GROMACS .gro file of C-alpha atoms in nm:
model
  249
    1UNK     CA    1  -1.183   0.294   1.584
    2UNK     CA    2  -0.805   0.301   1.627
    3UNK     CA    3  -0.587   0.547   1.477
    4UNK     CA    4  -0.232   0.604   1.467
    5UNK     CA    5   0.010   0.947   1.349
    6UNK     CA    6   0.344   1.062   1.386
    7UNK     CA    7   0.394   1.416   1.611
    8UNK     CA    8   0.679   1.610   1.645
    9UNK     CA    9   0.866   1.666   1.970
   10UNK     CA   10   1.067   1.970   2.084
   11UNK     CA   11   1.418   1.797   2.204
   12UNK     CA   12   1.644   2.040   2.308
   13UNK     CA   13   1.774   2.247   1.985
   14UNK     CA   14   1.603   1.966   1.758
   15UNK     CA   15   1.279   1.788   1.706
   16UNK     CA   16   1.221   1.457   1.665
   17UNK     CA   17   0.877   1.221   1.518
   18UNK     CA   18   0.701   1.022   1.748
   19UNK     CA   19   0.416   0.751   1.701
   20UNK     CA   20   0.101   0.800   1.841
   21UNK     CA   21  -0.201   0.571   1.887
   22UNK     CA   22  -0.563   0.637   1.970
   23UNK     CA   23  -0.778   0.400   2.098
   24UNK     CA   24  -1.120   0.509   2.044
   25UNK     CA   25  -1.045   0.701   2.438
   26UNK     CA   26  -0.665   0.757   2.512
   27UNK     CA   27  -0.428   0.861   2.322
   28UNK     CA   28  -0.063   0.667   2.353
   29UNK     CA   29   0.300   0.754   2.260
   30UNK     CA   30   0.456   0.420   2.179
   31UNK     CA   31   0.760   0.501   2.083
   32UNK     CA   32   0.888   0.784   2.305
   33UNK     CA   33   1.202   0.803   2.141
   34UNK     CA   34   1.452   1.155   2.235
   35UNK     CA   35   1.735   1.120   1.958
   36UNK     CA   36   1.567   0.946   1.650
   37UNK     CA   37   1.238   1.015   1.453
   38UNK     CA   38   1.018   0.759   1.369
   39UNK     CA   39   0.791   0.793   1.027
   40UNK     CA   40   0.537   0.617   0.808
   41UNK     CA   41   0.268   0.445   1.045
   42UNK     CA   42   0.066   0.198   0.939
   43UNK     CA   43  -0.228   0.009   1.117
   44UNK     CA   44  -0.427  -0.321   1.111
   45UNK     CA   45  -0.627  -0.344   1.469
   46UNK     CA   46  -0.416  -0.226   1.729
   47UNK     CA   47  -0.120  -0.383   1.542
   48UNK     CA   48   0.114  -0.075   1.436
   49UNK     CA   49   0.396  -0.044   1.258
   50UNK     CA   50   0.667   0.193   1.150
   51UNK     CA   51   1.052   0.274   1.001
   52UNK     CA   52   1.278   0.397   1.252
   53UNK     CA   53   1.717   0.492   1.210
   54UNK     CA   54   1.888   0.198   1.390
   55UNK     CA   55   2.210   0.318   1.366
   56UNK     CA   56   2.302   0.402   0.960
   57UNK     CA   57   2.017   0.236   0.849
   58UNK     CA   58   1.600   0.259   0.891
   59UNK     CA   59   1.426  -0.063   1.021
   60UNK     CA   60   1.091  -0.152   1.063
   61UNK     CA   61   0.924  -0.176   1.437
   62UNK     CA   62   0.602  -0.336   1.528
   63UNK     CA   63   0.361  -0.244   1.837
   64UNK     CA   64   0.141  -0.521   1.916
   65UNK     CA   65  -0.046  -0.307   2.208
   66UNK     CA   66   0.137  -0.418   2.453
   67UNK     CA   67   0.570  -0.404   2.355
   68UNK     CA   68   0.783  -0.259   2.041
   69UNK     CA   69   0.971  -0.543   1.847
   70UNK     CA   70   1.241  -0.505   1.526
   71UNK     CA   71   1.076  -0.664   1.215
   72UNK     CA   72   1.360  -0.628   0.970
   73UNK     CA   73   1.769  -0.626   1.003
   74UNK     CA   74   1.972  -0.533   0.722
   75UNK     CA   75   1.673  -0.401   0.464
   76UNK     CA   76   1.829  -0.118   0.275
   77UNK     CA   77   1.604   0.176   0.144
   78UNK     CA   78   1.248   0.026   0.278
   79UNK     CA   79   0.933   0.173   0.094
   80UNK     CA   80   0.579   0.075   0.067
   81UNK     CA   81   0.514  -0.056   0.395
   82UNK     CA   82   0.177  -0.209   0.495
   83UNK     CA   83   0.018  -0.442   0.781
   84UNK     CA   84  -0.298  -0.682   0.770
   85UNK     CA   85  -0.302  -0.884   1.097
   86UNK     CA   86  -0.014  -1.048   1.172
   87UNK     CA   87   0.160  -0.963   0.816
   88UNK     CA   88   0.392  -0.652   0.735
   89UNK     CA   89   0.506  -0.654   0.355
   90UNK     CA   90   0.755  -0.387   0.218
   91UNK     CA   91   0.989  -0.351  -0.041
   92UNK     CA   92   1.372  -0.311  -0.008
   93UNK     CA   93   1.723  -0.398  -0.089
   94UNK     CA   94   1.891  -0.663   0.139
   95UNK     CA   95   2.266  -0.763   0.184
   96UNK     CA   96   2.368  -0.433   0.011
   97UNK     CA   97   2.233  -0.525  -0.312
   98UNK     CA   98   2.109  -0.251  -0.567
   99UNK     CA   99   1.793  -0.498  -0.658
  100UNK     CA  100   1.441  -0.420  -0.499
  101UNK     CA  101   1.267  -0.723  -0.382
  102UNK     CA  102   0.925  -0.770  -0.182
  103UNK     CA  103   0.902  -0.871   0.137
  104UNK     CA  104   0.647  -1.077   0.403
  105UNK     CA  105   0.652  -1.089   0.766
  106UNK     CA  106   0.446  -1.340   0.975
  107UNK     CA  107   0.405  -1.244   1.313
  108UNK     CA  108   0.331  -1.568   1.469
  109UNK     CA  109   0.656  -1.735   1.310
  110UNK     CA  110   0.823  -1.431   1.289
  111UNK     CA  111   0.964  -1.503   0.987
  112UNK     CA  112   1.049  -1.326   0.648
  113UNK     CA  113   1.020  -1.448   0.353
  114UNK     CA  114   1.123  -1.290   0.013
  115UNK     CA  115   0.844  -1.289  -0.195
  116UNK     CA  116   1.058  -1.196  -0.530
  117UNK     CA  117   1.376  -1.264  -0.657
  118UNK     CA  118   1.427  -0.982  -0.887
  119UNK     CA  119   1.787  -0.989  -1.073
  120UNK     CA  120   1.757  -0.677  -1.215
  121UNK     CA  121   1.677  -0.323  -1.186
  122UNK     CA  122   1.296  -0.310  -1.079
  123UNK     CA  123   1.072  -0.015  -0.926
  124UNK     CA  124   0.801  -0.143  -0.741
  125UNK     CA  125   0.584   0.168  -0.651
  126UNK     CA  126   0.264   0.047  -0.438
  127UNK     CA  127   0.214  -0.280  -0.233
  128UNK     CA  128  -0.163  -0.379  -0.111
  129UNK     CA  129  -0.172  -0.668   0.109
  130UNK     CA  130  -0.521  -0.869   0.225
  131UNK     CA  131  -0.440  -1.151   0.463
  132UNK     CA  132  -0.121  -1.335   0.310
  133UNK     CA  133  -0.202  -1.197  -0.053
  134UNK     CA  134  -0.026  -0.944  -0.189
  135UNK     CA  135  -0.013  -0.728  -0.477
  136UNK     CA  136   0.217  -0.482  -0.662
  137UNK     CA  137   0.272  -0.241  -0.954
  138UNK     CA  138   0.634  -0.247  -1.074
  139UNK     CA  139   0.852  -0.258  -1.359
  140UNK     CA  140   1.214  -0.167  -1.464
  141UNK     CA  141   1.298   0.176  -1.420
  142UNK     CA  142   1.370   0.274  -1.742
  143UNK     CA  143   1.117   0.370  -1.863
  144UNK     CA  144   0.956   0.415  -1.536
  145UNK     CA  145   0.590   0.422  -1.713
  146UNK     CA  146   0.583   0.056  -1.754
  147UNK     CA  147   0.452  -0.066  -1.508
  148UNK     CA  148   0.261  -0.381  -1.457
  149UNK     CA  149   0.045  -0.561  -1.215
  150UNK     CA  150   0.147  -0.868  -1.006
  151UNK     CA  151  -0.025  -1.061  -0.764
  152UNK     CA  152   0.140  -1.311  -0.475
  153UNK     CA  153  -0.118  -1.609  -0.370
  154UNK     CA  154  -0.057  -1.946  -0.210
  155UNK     CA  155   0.273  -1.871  -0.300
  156UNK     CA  156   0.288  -1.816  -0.626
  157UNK     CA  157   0.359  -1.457  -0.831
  158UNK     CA  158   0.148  -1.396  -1.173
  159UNK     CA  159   0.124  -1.100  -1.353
  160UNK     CA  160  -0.181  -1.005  -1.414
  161UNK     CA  161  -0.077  -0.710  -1.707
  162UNK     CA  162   0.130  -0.684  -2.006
  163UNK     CA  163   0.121  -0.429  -2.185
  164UNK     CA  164   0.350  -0.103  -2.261
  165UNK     CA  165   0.146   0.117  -2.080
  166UNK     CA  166   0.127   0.233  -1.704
  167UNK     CA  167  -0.054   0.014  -1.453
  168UNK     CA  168  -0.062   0.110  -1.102
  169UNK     CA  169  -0.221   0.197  -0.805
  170UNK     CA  170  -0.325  -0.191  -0.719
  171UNK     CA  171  -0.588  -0.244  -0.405
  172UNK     CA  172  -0.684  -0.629  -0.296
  173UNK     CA  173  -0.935  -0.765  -0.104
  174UNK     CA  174  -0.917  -1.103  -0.030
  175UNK     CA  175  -0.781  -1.275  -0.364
  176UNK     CA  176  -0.931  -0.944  -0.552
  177UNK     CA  177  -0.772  -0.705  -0.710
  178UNK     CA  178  -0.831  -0.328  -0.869
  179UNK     CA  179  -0.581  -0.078  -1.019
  180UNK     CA  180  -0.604   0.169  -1.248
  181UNK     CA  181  -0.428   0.121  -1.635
  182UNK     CA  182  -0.364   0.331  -1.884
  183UNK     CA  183  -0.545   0.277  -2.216
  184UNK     CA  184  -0.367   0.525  -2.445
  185UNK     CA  185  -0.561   0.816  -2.379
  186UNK     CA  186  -0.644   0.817  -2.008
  187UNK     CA  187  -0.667   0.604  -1.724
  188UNK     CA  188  -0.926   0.307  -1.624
  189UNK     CA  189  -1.003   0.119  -1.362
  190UNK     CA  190  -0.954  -0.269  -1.447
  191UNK     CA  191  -1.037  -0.565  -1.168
  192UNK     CA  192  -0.942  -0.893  -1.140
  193UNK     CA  193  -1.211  -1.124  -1.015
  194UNK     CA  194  -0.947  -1.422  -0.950
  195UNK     CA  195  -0.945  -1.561  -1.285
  196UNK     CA  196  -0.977  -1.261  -1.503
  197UNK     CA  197  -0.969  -0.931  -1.555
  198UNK     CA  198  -1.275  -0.728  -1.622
  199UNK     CA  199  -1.241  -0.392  -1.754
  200UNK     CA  200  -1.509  -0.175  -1.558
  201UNK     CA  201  -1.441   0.181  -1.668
  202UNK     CA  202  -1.431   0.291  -2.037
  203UNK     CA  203  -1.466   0.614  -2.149
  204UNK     CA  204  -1.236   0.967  -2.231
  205UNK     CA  205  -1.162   1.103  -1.841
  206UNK     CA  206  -0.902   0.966  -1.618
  207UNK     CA  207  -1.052   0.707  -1.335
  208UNK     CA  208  -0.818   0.661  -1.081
  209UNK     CA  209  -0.694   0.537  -0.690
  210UNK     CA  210  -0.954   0.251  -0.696
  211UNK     CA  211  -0.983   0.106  -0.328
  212UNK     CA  212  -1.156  -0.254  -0.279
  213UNK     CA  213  -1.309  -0.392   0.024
  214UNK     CA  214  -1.553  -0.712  -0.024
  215UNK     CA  215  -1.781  -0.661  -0.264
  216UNK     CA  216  -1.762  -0.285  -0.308
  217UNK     CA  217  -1.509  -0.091  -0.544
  218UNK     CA  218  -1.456   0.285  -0.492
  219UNK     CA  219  -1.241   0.530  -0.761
  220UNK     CA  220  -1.201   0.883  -0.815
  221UNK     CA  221  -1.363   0.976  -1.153
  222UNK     CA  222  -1.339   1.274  -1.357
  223UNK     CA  223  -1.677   1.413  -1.500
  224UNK     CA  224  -1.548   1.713  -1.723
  225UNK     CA  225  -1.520   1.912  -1.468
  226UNK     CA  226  -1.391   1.771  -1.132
  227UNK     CA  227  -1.304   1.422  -0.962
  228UNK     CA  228  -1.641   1.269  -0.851
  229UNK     CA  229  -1.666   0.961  -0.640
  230UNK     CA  230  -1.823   0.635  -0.797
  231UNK     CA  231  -1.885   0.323  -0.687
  232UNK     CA  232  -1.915  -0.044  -0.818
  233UNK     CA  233  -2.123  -0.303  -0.648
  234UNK     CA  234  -2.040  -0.620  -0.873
  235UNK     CA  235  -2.350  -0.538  -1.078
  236UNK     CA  236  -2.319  -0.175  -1.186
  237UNK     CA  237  -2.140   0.163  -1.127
  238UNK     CA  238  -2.348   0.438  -0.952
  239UNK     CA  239  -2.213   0.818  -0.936
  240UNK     CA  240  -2.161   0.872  -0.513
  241UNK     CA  241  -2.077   1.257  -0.536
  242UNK     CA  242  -2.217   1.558  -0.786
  243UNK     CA  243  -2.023   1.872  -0.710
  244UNK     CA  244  -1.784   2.119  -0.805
  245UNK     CA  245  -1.544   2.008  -0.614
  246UNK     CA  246  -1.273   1.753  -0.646
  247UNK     CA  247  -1.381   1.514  -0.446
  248UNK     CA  248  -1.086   1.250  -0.230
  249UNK     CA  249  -1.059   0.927  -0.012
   0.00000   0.00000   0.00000
């Protein structure tokens, strides 16, 4: 039931973003900042969290319900932030180095730790997070298309793709994972169970932005006509929407 959004604020000649919570009754500015906009909220609970300028750069900021605490210091160019409980994951560049790495923070230790140790040019796009697990799509950014699927778990990385085709888009749930991957003519939807992957879509349309949550698989499908809504229960895939319409989560 909670929600949480970023409004602007008339500040004298400027404007500035705020974050906003809603708690099922009352709505909340946390941030109440006068000089500084704050952007990308995420939620997990009442846990929310958010980039904000600290001086030159943007940091991350965590409201627990109660008080506003830094996460990061010195994380360069921070993208693809995400919360589950008491973990925030990201990616970034640290110390001033030009090399994207992914990031964990545990609220209870209130620790980082680096989850990659990338020596080279990588892009990682997307990052979905389920407890402590994590997963990404990334590759080097030339050519930008290749992109492959990782997985973090018990503390260990493994790529679940290889191929020199697009994969992207990655969703977990638990140790999980669906993304959509490009077979040559269009786009799938491929899931890994935990010790394979299992190809669920296969046909000439693109399937894409495939969201997991327990047992149950969602994508946008296209019919010949529109994006349709389909679903995947472990067993088999069942058409949710028939329209005209392109049809979103």
């Amino acid at each position: 039931k909670y929600v949480t959004w970023t409004q602007r604020e008339q500040v004298g000649m400027g404007s500035y973003a705020d974050v906003y919570f809603w708690n099922g009754e009352i709505v909340k500015n946390i941030t109440q900042t006068t000089n500084v906009s704050e952007n990308y909220p995420n939620i997990s609970g009442n846990n929310v969290v958010w980039l904000s300028y600290l001086g030159n750069s943007e940091e991350i900021f965590l409201w627990d319900g109660t008080t506003v605490q830094q996460v990061s210091s010195n994380i360069e160019e921070i993208e693809n932030l995400n919360i589950f409980g008491d973990y925030i994951t990201w990616s970034g560049r640290k110390n001033n180095s030009f090399v994207e790495n992914v990031f964990l923070w545990d609220r209870i230790n209130k620790s980082i730790v680096q989850v990659t140790n990338n020596t080279f040019d990588f892009n990682i796009s997307k990052i979905s997070i389920s407890g402590k697990n994590l997963v990404w799509s990334g590759g080097t950014s030339s050519p930008e298309s290749y992109q492959e699927i990782y997985t973090w778990q018990n503390g260990t990385i493994q790529q679940l793709t290889n191929n020199s085709q697009a994969d992207m888009n990655p969703c977990i749930s638990g140790s999980e994972i669906v993304w959509q991957g490009y077979d040559g003519s269009d786009y799938e939807i491929f899931f890994w169970n935990g010790s394979k992957v299992i190809q669920l879509t296969n046909n000439s349309r693109d399937d894409k932005n495939p969201q997991i949550h327990g047992k149950s698989i969602f994508w946008q499908g296209h019919d010949g006509q529109d994006y349709e809504i389909y679903y995947y229960d472990k067993y088999a895939i069942y058409q949710i929407t028939d329209n005209n319409y392109d049809d979103t989560f």
